[in-house]
PDB file of C-alpha atoms and ligand atoms in Angstrom:
ATOM      1  CA  MET X   1      76.415  23.862  22.803  1.00 66.00           C
ATOM      2  CA  THR X   2      75.801  24.600  19.232  1.00 72.00           C
ATOM      3  CA  ASN X   3      76.746  22.921  16.082  1.00 91.00           C
ATOM      4  CA  ILE X   4      75.501  19.490  16.990  1.00 97.00           C
ATOM      5  CA  THR X   5      75.399  16.766  14.191  1.00 98.00           C
ATOM      6  CA  ASP X   6      72.709  14.185  15.098  1.00 98.00           C
ATOM      7  CA  ILE X   7      73.678  11.148  12.905  1.00 98.00           C
ATOM      8  CA  HIS X   8      70.752   8.930  13.803  1.00 98.00           C
ATOM      9  CA  THR X   9      67.349  10.075  13.392  1.00 98.00           C
ATOM     10  CA  HIS X  10      63.928   8.832  11.752  1.00 98.00           C
ATOM     11  CA  VAL X  11      62.937  12.562  11.199  1.00 98.00           C
ATOM     12  CA  LEU X  12      61.630  12.052   7.567  1.00 98.00           C
ATOM     13  CA  PRO X  13      57.798  12.103   7.212  1.00 98.00           C
ATOM     14  CA  GLY X  14      55.704   9.138   6.452  1.00 96.00           C
ATOM     15  CA  ILE X  15      58.707   6.704   5.426  1.00 95.00           C
ATOM     16  CA  ASP X  16      59.155   4.451   8.330  1.00 95.00           C
ATOM     17  CA  ASP X  17      58.129   3.944  11.933  1.00 96.00           C
ATOM     18  CA  GLY X  18      59.313   7.669  12.689  1.00 97.00           C
ATOM     19  CA  ALA X  19      57.766  11.124  12.179  1.00 98.00           C
ATOM     20  CA  PRO X  20      54.477  10.038  10.618  1.00 97.00           C
ATOM     21  CA  ASP X  21      53.829  13.422   8.779  1.00 97.00           C
ATOM     22  CA  TRP X  22      55.139  16.935   8.104  1.00 97.00           C
ATOM     23  CA  ASN X  23      53.807  18.470  11.346  1.00 97.00           C
ATOM     24  CA  ILE X  24      55.695  16.114  13.499  1.00 98.00           C
ATOM     25  CA  CYS X  25      58.567  16.229  11.603  1.00 98.00           C
ATOM     26  CA  ARG X  26      58.576  19.814  11.755  1.00 97.00           C
ATOM     27  CA  GLN X  27      58.509  20.049  15.437  1.00 98.00           C
ATOM     28  CA  MET X  28      61.331  17.493  15.787  1.00 98.00           C
ATOM     29  CA  LEU X  29      63.398  19.798  13.563  1.00 98.00           C
ATOM     30  CA  ILE X  30      62.477  22.942  15.804  1.00 97.00           C
ATOM     31  CA  GLN X  31      63.082  21.097  19.104  1.00 97.00           C
ATOM     32  CA  SER X  32      66.520  19.730  17.640  1.00 97.00           C
ATOM     33  CA  TYR X  33      67.577  23.236  16.651  1.00 97.00           C
ATOM     34  CA  LYS X  34      66.705  24.704  19.977  1.00 95.00           C
ATOM     35  CA  SER X  35      68.909  22.000  21.466  1.00 95.00           C
ATOM     36  CA  GLY X  36      71.787  23.173  19.392  1.00 96.00           C
ATOM     37  CA  VAL X  37      71.506  20.644  16.402  1.00 97.00           C
ATOM     38  CA  ASP X  38      72.488  22.418  13.237  1.00 96.00           C
ATOM     39  CA  SER X  39      73.013  19.142  11.078  1.00 97.00           C
ATOM     40  CA  ILE X  40      70.931  15.930  10.735  1.00 98.00           C
ATOM     41  CA  ILE X  41      71.452  12.583   8.933  1.00 98.00           C
ATOM     42  CA  ALA X  42      68.184  11.247   8.008  1.00 98.00           C
ATOM     43  CA  THR X  43      68.479   7.429   8.528  1.00 98.00           C
ATOM     44  CA  PRO X  44      65.260   5.483   7.694  1.00 98.00           C
ATOM     45  CA  HIS X  45      65.252   1.963   8.648  1.00 98.00           C
ATOM     46  CA  TYR X  46      66.500  -0.393   5.780  1.00 98.00           C
ATOM     47  CA  LEU X  47      65.004  -3.847   6.725  1.00 97.00           C
ATOM     48  CA  PRO X  48      66.035  -6.667   4.113  1.00 95.00           C
ATOM     49  CA  TRP X  49      62.795  -8.386   4.734  1.00 95.00           C
ATOM     50  CA  GLU X  50      60.563  -5.300   3.915  1.00 94.00           C
ATOM     51  CA  LYS X  51      60.033  -3.134   0.809  1.00 92.00           C
ATOM     52  CA  ASN X  52      61.978  -0.202   1.585  1.00 95.00           C
ATOM     53  CA  ALA X  53      61.680   3.484   0.504  1.00 94.00           C
ATOM     54  CA  SER X  54      63.876   3.977  -2.439  1.00 96.00           C
ATOM     55  CA  ALA X  55      67.181   5.875  -2.177  1.00 97.00           C
ATOM     56  CA  ALA X  56      65.982   8.357  -4.548  1.00 97.00           C
ATOM     57  CA  ARG X  57      62.902   9.286  -2.376  1.00 97.00           C
ATOM     58  CA  ILE X  58      65.105   9.566   0.471  1.00 98.00           C
ATOM     59  CA  ARG X  59      67.226  12.133  -1.035  1.00 97.00           C
ATOM     60  CA  ARG X  60      64.282  14.007  -2.431  1.00 97.00           C
ATOM     61  CA  LEU X  61      62.701  14.197   0.940  1.00 98.00           C
ATOM     62  CA  CYS X  62      65.777  15.499   2.604  1.00 98.00           C
ATOM     63  CA  GLN X  63      65.962  18.293   0.210  1.00 97.00           C
ATOM     64  CA  ARG X  64      62.176  19.098   0.724  1.00 97.00           C
ATOM     65  CA  VAL X  65      62.289  19.110   4.317  1.00 98.00           C
ATOM     66  CA  GLN X  66      65.459  21.103   4.349  1.00 98.00           C
ATOM     67  CA  GLU X  67      64.000  23.824   2.120  1.00 97.00           C
ATOM     68  CA  GLN X  68      60.738  23.751   3.735  1.00 97.00           C
ATOM     69  CA  ILE X  69      61.847  24.198   7.490  1.00 97.00           C
ATOM     70  CA  ARG X  70      64.027  27.196   6.144  1.00 97.00           C
ATOM     71  CA  GLU X  71      61.074  28.896   4.397  1.00 97.00           C
ATOM     72  CA  GLU X  72      58.484  28.283   6.990  1.00 95.00           C
ATOM     73  CA  LYS X  73      60.736  28.769  10.008  1.00 93.00           C
ATOM     74  CA  GLY X  74      63.839  30.395   9.079  1.00 95.00           C
ATOM     75  CA  ILE X  75      65.664  27.457  10.459  1.00 95.00           C
ATOM     76  CA  ALA X  76      69.030  26.773   8.566  1.00 94.00           C
ATOM     77  CA  ILE X  77      69.544  22.816   9.356  1.00 96.00           C
ATOM     78  CA  ASN X  78      71.266  20.845   7.027  1.00 97.00           C
ATOM     79  CA  ILE X  79      69.699  17.344   6.127  1.00 98.00           C
ATOM     80  CA  TYR X  80      71.832  14.622   4.879  1.00 98.00           C
ATOM     81  CA  PRO X  81      70.478  11.428   3.308  1.00 98.00           C
ATOM     82  CA  GLY X  82      71.520   8.115   5.209  1.00 98.00           C
ATOM     83  CA  GLN X  83      69.893   4.989   6.253  1.00 98.00           C
ATOM     84  CA  GLU X  84      70.073   2.595   9.517  1.00 98.00           C
ATOM     85  CA  ILE X  85      70.628  -0.837   7.922  1.00 98.00           C
ATOM     86  CA  TYR X  86      69.723  -4.047   9.520  1.00 98.00           C
ATOM     87  CA  TYR X  87      72.772  -6.349   8.988  1.00 98.00           C
ATOM     88  CA  HIS X  88      72.076  -9.049   6.473  1.00 97.00           C
ATOM     89  CA  GLY X  89      74.250 -11.020   4.002  1.00 96.00           C
ATOM     90  CA  ASP X  90      73.632  -9.025   0.948  1.00 97.00           C
ATOM     91  CA  ILE X  91      74.347  -5.811   2.654  1.00 98.00           C
ATOM     92  CA  VAL X  92      77.582  -4.794   0.650  1.00 98.00           C
ATOM     93  CA  GLU X  93      75.611  -5.571  -2.661  1.00 97.00           C
ATOM     94  CA  SER X  94      72.767  -3.370  -1.445  1.00 97.00           C
ATOM     95  CA  LEU X  95      75.159  -0.705  -0.793  1.00 98.00           C
ATOM     96  CA  LYS X  96      77.277  -0.944  -4.126  1.00 97.00           C
ATOM     97  CA  THR X  97      73.990  -0.811  -6.372  1.00 96.00           C
ATOM     98  CA  GLY X  98      72.801   2.272  -4.325  1.00 95.00           C
ATOM     99  CA  LYS X  99      69.708   0.106  -2.827  1.00 96.00           C
ATOM    100  CA  ALA X 100      70.721   0.969   0.721  1.00 97.00           C
ATOM    101  CA  LEU X 101      72.411   4.169   1.851  1.00 98.00           C
ATOM    102  CA  THR X 102      75.711   4.799   3.679  1.00 98.00           C
ATOM    103  CA  LEU X 103      75.634   8.210   5.678  1.00 98.00           C
ATOM    104  CA  ALA X 104      75.553  11.342   3.582  1.00 97.00           C
ATOM    105  CA  ASP X 105      77.194   9.199   0.912  1.00 96.00           C
ATOM    106  CA  SER X 106      80.545   8.617   2.919  1.00 96.00           C
ATOM    107  CA  ARG X 107      82.207   5.363   3.624  1.00 97.00           C
ATOM    108  CA  TYR X 108      80.460   5.245   7.025  1.00 98.00           C
ATOM    109  CA  VAL X 109      77.435   2.789   7.404  1.00 98.00           C
ATOM    110  CA  LEU X 110      75.073   2.898  10.237  1.00 98.00           C
ATOM    111  CA  VAL X 111      74.320  -0.903  10.967  1.00 98.00           C
ATOM    112  CA  GLU X 112      72.070  -2.386  13.578  1.00 98.00           C
ATOM    113  CA  PHE X 113      71.408  -6.082  14.501  1.00 98.00           C
ATOM    114  CA  SER X 114      68.645  -7.772  16.482  1.00 97.00           C
ATOM    115  CA  SER X 115      69.220  -6.910  20.196  1.00 94.00           C
ATOM    116  CA  GLY X 116      69.947 -10.779  21.033  1.00 93.00           C
ATOM    117  CA  GLU X 117      72.557 -11.033  18.085  1.00 95.00           C
ATOM    118  CA  SER X 118      75.567 -13.093  19.060  1.00 93.00           C
ATOM    119  CA  TYR X 119      78.971 -11.616  19.495  1.00 93.00           C
ATOM    120  CA  SER X 120      80.528 -13.644  16.783  1.00 93.00           C
ATOM    121  CA  THR X 121      77.849 -12.646  14.145  1.00 95.00           C
ATOM    122  CA  ILE X 122      78.664  -9.095  14.964  1.00 96.00           C
ATOM    123  CA  LYS X 123      82.565  -9.556  14.560  1.00 95.00           C
ATOM    124  CA  ARG X 124      81.970 -11.044  11.184  1.00 97.00           C
ATOM    125  CA  ALA X 125      79.681  -8.477  10.131  1.00 98.00           C
ATOM    126  CA  ILE X 126      82.359  -5.755  10.996  1.00 98.00           C
ATOM    127  CA  HIS X 127      84.894  -7.772   8.812  1.00 98.00           C
ATOM    128  CA  HIS X 128      82.472  -8.219   6.114  1.00 98.00           C
ATOM    129  CA  LEU X 129      81.988  -4.359   5.692  1.00 98.00           C
ATOM    130  CA  ARG X 130      85.311  -3.273   6.296  1.00 98.00           C
ATOM    131  CA  GLU X 131      86.728  -5.782   3.653  1.00 98.00           C
ATOM    132  CA  ALA X 132      84.408  -4.001   1.204  1.00 98.00           C
ATOM    133  CA  GLY X 133      85.821  -0.707   2.099  1.00 98.00           C
ATOM    134  CA  TYR X 134      82.999   0.611   4.641  1.00 98.00           C
ATOM    135  CA  ILE X 135      83.265   1.806   8.151  1.00 98.00           C
ATOM    136  CA  PRO X 136      80.567   0.331  10.189  1.00 98.00           C
ATOM    137  CA  ILE X 137      78.907   2.505  12.999  1.00 98.00           C
ATOM    138  CA  ILE X 138      76.982   0.153  15.070  1.00 98.00           C
ATOM    139  CA  ALA X 139      73.730   1.695  16.108  1.00 98.00           C
ATOM    140  CA  HIS X 140      72.506   2.260  19.714  1.00 98.00           C
ATOM    141  CA  VAL X 141      75.496   0.038  20.758  1.00 97.00           C
ATOM    142  CA  GLU X 142      74.118  -0.100  24.397  1.00 95.00           C
ATOM    143  CA  ARG X 143      71.284  -2.267  23.229  1.00 95.00           C
ATOM    144  CA  TYR X 144      73.373  -5.347  22.651  1.00 95.00           C
ATOM    145  CA  GLN X 145      73.557  -7.801  25.434  1.00 91.00           C
ATOM    146  CA  SER X 146      76.596  -9.827  23.493  1.00 91.00           C
ATOM    147  CA  ILE X 147      78.573  -6.579  23.362  1.00 92.00           C
ATOM    148  CA  ARG X 148      78.136  -5.336  27.060  1.00 89.00           C
ATOM    149  CA  LYS X 149      79.003  -8.746  28.140  1.00 81.00           C
ATOM    150  CA  PRO X 150      81.007 -10.513  25.210  1.00 67.00           C
ATOM    151  CA  ASP X 151      82.268 -13.445  27.486  1.00 66.00           C
ATOM    152  CA  GLY X 152      79.128 -13.595  29.655  1.00 59.00           C
ATOM    153  CA  LYS X 153      80.753 -12.250  32.887  1.00 57.00           C
ATOM    154  CA  GLN X 154      79.083  -9.651  34.868  1.00 49.00           C
ATOM    155  CA  GLU X 155      82.381  -7.735  35.068  1.00 46.00           C
ATOM    156  CA  SER X 156      83.420  -7.511  31.599  1.00 50.00           C
ATOM    157  CA  ARG X 157      82.068  -4.057  31.262  1.00 51.00           C
ATOM    158  CA  SER X 158      83.655  -2.898  28.101  1.00 54.00           C
ATOM    159  CA  ALA X 159      86.036  -5.669  26.637  1.00 68.00           C
ATOM    160  CA  GLY X 160      83.598  -6.064  23.699  1.00 86.00           C
ATOM    161  CA  LEU X 161      83.832  -2.531  22.762  1.00 93.00           C
ATOM    162  CA  LYS X 162      87.597  -2.736  22.785  1.00 92.00           C
ATOM    163  CA  GLU X 163      87.696  -5.599  20.580  1.00 93.00           C
ATOM    164  CA  LEU X 164      85.326  -4.632  17.961  1.00 96.00           C
ATOM    165  CA  TYR X 165      86.950  -1.052  17.737  1.00 96.00           C
ATOM    166  CA  ASP X 166      90.085  -2.796  17.087  1.00 96.00           C
ATOM    167  CA  LEU X 167      88.232  -4.783  14.250  1.00 96.00           C
ATOM    168  CA  GLY X 168      87.312  -1.328  12.798  1.00 97.00           C
ATOM    169  CA  ALA X 169      84.065  -0.621  14.048  1.00 98.00           C
ATOM    170  CA  LEU X 170      82.907   2.697  15.729  1.00 98.00           C
ATOM    171  CA  PHE X 171      80.004   3.025  17.824  1.00 98.00           C
ATOM    172  CA  GLN X 172      76.857   5.212  18.421  1.00 98.00           C
ATOM    173  CA  MET X 173      74.896   5.511  21.564  1.00 98.00           C
ATOM    174  CA  ASN X 174      71.528   6.874  22.034  1.00 97.00           C
ATOM    175  CA  THR X 175      71.159   9.872  24.147  1.00 97.00           C
ATOM    176  CA  GLU X 176      68.036   8.427  26.100  1.00 95.00           C
ATOM    177  CA  VAL X 177      70.323   5.978  27.780  1.00 94.00           C
ATOM    178  CA  LEU X 178      71.761   8.932  29.870  1.00 91.00           C
ATOM    179  CA  GLN X 179      68.340   9.170  31.639  1.00 88.00           C
ATOM    180  CA  LEU X 180      68.287   5.727  32.734  1.00 86.00           C
ATOM    181  CA  GLY X 181      70.299   6.356  36.112  1.00 76.00           C
ATOM    182  CA  THR X 182      72.974   4.625  37.907  1.00 76.00           C
ATOM    183  CA  PHE X 183      70.786   1.829  39.153  1.00 83.00           C
ATOM    184  CA  HIS X 184      69.868   0.550  35.744  1.00 88.00           C
ATOM    185  CA  GLN X 185      72.600  -1.947  34.421  1.00 88.00           C
ATOM    186  CA  THR X 186      72.589  -0.669  30.947  1.00 90.00           C
ATOM    187  CA  GLY X 187      72.474   3.280  32.120  1.00 91.00           C
ATOM    188  CA  ARG X 188      75.564   2.306  34.364  1.00 90.00           C
ATOM    189  CA  TRP X 189      77.450   0.499  31.349  1.00 91.00           C
ATOM    190  CA  ALA X 190      76.709   3.322  29.135  1.00 93.00           C
ATOM    191  CA  ARG X 191      77.977   6.139  31.356  1.00 91.00           C
ATOM    192  CA  LYS X 192      81.304   3.905  31.990  1.00 91.00           C
ATOM    193  CA  ALA X 193      81.896   3.519  28.258  1.00 94.00           C
ATOM    194  CA  LEU X 194      81.403   7.052  27.860  1.00 95.00           C
ATOM    195  CA  GLU X 195      83.667   8.090  30.808  1.00 93.00           C
ATOM    196  CA  GLN X 196      86.311   5.810  29.133  1.00 93.00           C
ATOM    197  CA  LYS X 197      85.797   7.567  25.972  1.00 95.00           C
ATOM    198  CA  GLN X 198      84.770   4.365  23.900  1.00 96.00           C
ATOM    199  CA  ILE X 199      81.856   5.836  22.265  1.00 97.00           C
ATOM    200  CA  HIS X 200      82.306   7.930  18.939  1.00 98.00           C
ATOM    201  CA  PHE X 201      78.745   9.445  18.333  1.00 98.00           C
ATOM    202  CA  LEU X 202      75.881  10.310  20.487  1.00 98.00           C
ATOM    203  CA  ALA X 203      72.586  10.762  18.793  1.00 98.00           C
ATOM    204  CA  SER X 204      68.974  10.830  19.502  1.00 98.00           C
ATOM    205  CA  ASP X 205      67.584   7.894  17.379  1.00 98.00           C
ATOM    206  CA  MET X 206      64.518  10.365  17.428  1.00 98.00           C
ATOM    207  CA  HIS X 207      61.333   8.690  16.203  1.00 98.00           C
ATOM    208  CA  ASN X 208      58.694  11.221  17.645  1.00 97.00           C
ATOM    209  CA  LEU X 209      58.146  14.010  20.013  1.00 96.00           C
ATOM    210  CA  LYS X 210      57.368  11.894  23.123  1.00 93.00           C
ATOM    211  CA  THR X 211      58.622   8.343  23.568  1.00 93.00           C
ATOM    212  CA  ARG X 212      61.518   8.670  21.433  1.00 94.00           C
ATOM    213  CA  PRO X 213      62.311  12.498  21.070  1.00 96.00           C
ATOM    214  CA  PRO X 214      65.112  14.816  19.716  1.00 97.00           C
ATOM    215  CA  ILE X 215      68.161  15.298  22.232  1.00 96.00           C
ATOM    216  CA  THR X 216      67.185  17.269  25.135  1.00 94.00           C
ATOM    217  CA  LYS X 217      68.758  19.978  27.094  1.00 92.00           C
ATOM    218  CA  GLU X 218      68.761  17.551  30.215  1.00 92.00           C
ATOM    219  CA  GLN X 219      70.878  14.924  28.249  1.00 94.00           C
ATOM    220  CA  LEU X 220      73.136  17.833  27.274  1.00 95.00           C
ATOM    221  CA  CYS X 221      73.497  19.116  30.664  1.00 94.00           C
ATOM    222  CA  TRP X 222      74.675  15.559  31.690  1.00 92.00           C
ATOM    223  CA  ILE X 223      77.162  15.677  29.050  1.00 94.00           C
ATOM    224  CA  ARG X 224      78.543  19.132  29.914  1.00 93.00           C
ATOM    225  CA  LYS X 225      78.933  17.919  33.554  1.00 94.00           C
ATOM    226  CA  HIS X 226      80.304  14.540  33.166  1.00 93.00           C
ATOM    227  CA  LEU X 227      82.554  14.526  29.917  1.00 95.00           C
ATOM    228  CA  ASP X 228      85.582  16.781  29.262  1.00 94.00           C
ATOM    229  CA  ARG X 229      85.061  19.388  26.773  1.00 95.00           C
ATOM    230  CA  ASP X 230      87.160  17.743  23.955  1.00 96.00           C
ATOM    231  CA  TYR X 231      85.383  14.633  24.229  1.00 97.00           C
ATOM    232  CA  GLN X 232      81.925  16.334  24.137  1.00 96.00           C
ATOM    233  CA  ASN X 233      82.725  18.111  20.935  1.00 95.00           C
ATOM    234  CA  SER X 234      84.141  14.799  19.201  1.00 97.00           C
ATOM    235  CA  ILE X 235      80.916  12.678  19.894  1.00 97.00           C
ATOM    236  CA  LEU X 236      78.310  15.723  19.122  1.00 97.00           C
ATOM    237  CA  TYR X 237      80.207  17.225  16.299  1.00 95.00           C
ATOM    238  CA  GLY X 238      83.803  16.595  15.628  1.00 95.00           C
ATOM    239  CA  ASN X 239      83.590  12.908  14.502  1.00 97.00           C
ATOM    240  CA  ALA X 240      80.423  13.773  12.488  1.00 96.00           C
ATOM    241  CA  VAL X 241      82.527  16.057  10.374  1.00 94.00           C
ATOM    242  CA  GLU X 242      84.542  13.036   9.098  1.00 92.00           C
ATOM    243  CA  ILE X 243      81.176  11.689   7.812  1.00 95.00           C
ATOM    244  CA  VAL X 244      79.373  14.818   6.357  1.00 94.00           C
ATOM    245  CA  GLY X 245      82.481  16.957   5.446  1.00 89.00           C
ATOM    246  CA  GLN X 246      82.619  15.406   1.997  1.00 81.00           C
ATOM    247  CA  TRP X 247      79.352  15.773   1.115  1.00 78.00           C
ATOM    248  CA  VAL X 248      78.309  17.468  -2.072  1.00 78.00           C
ATOM    249  CA  GLN X 249      74.283  18.239  -2.864  1.00 69.00           C
TER     250      GLN X 249
HETATM  251 FE1  FE2 Q   1      67.164   3.946  14.387  1.00 66.38          FE
END
């Protein structure tokens, strides 16, 4: 499988809790490339309570890292600027003023919440971003209890996804969840959501080489075995074309 676009990564060196330096960054890029990834959106955290890296610095780093991996290793991998933005009341202002970045300067915004966030707050956030002309992509959607069980019932496996999609959100899932196995509740939920084609992007959310690594061959094997080919292409590549397709350096 080639041409994969990884839309959620903490690959830039020394900017957040992801790659600490160029050495780890380089190895994360090499591993990604070996798995078939040829485009990456760098999404360092934007946390409203912290002093975040400036958008200009993120853009510069993307360009520098892209050039360096090409020069050193001959790896042609596109690296686009973006951010994973923790939802906050001023998010629209942060985006409009260029303090926070959308994905590859598109209308798509990778947004995260606290894992215990209420379902009603997530709905309000989607409405808030859509009203301002943005398309929210909910980062690691498998992480939120309130989305997995919006009404608190065991059996309501994916009602939350359907409603939130109807409100205008898209969903990104972390590939690591595929390794949780069918006995793990979140693993079961995630597989079901994929089989029902309710997820729009699979991405690594890579932070390092060990505990939160790049997309692995084992994960891709699972995808190849369990999902139909058109859907595989959509969640690993096709849907991301909508995001990076308009990008001009
Ligand atoms: Fe992340």
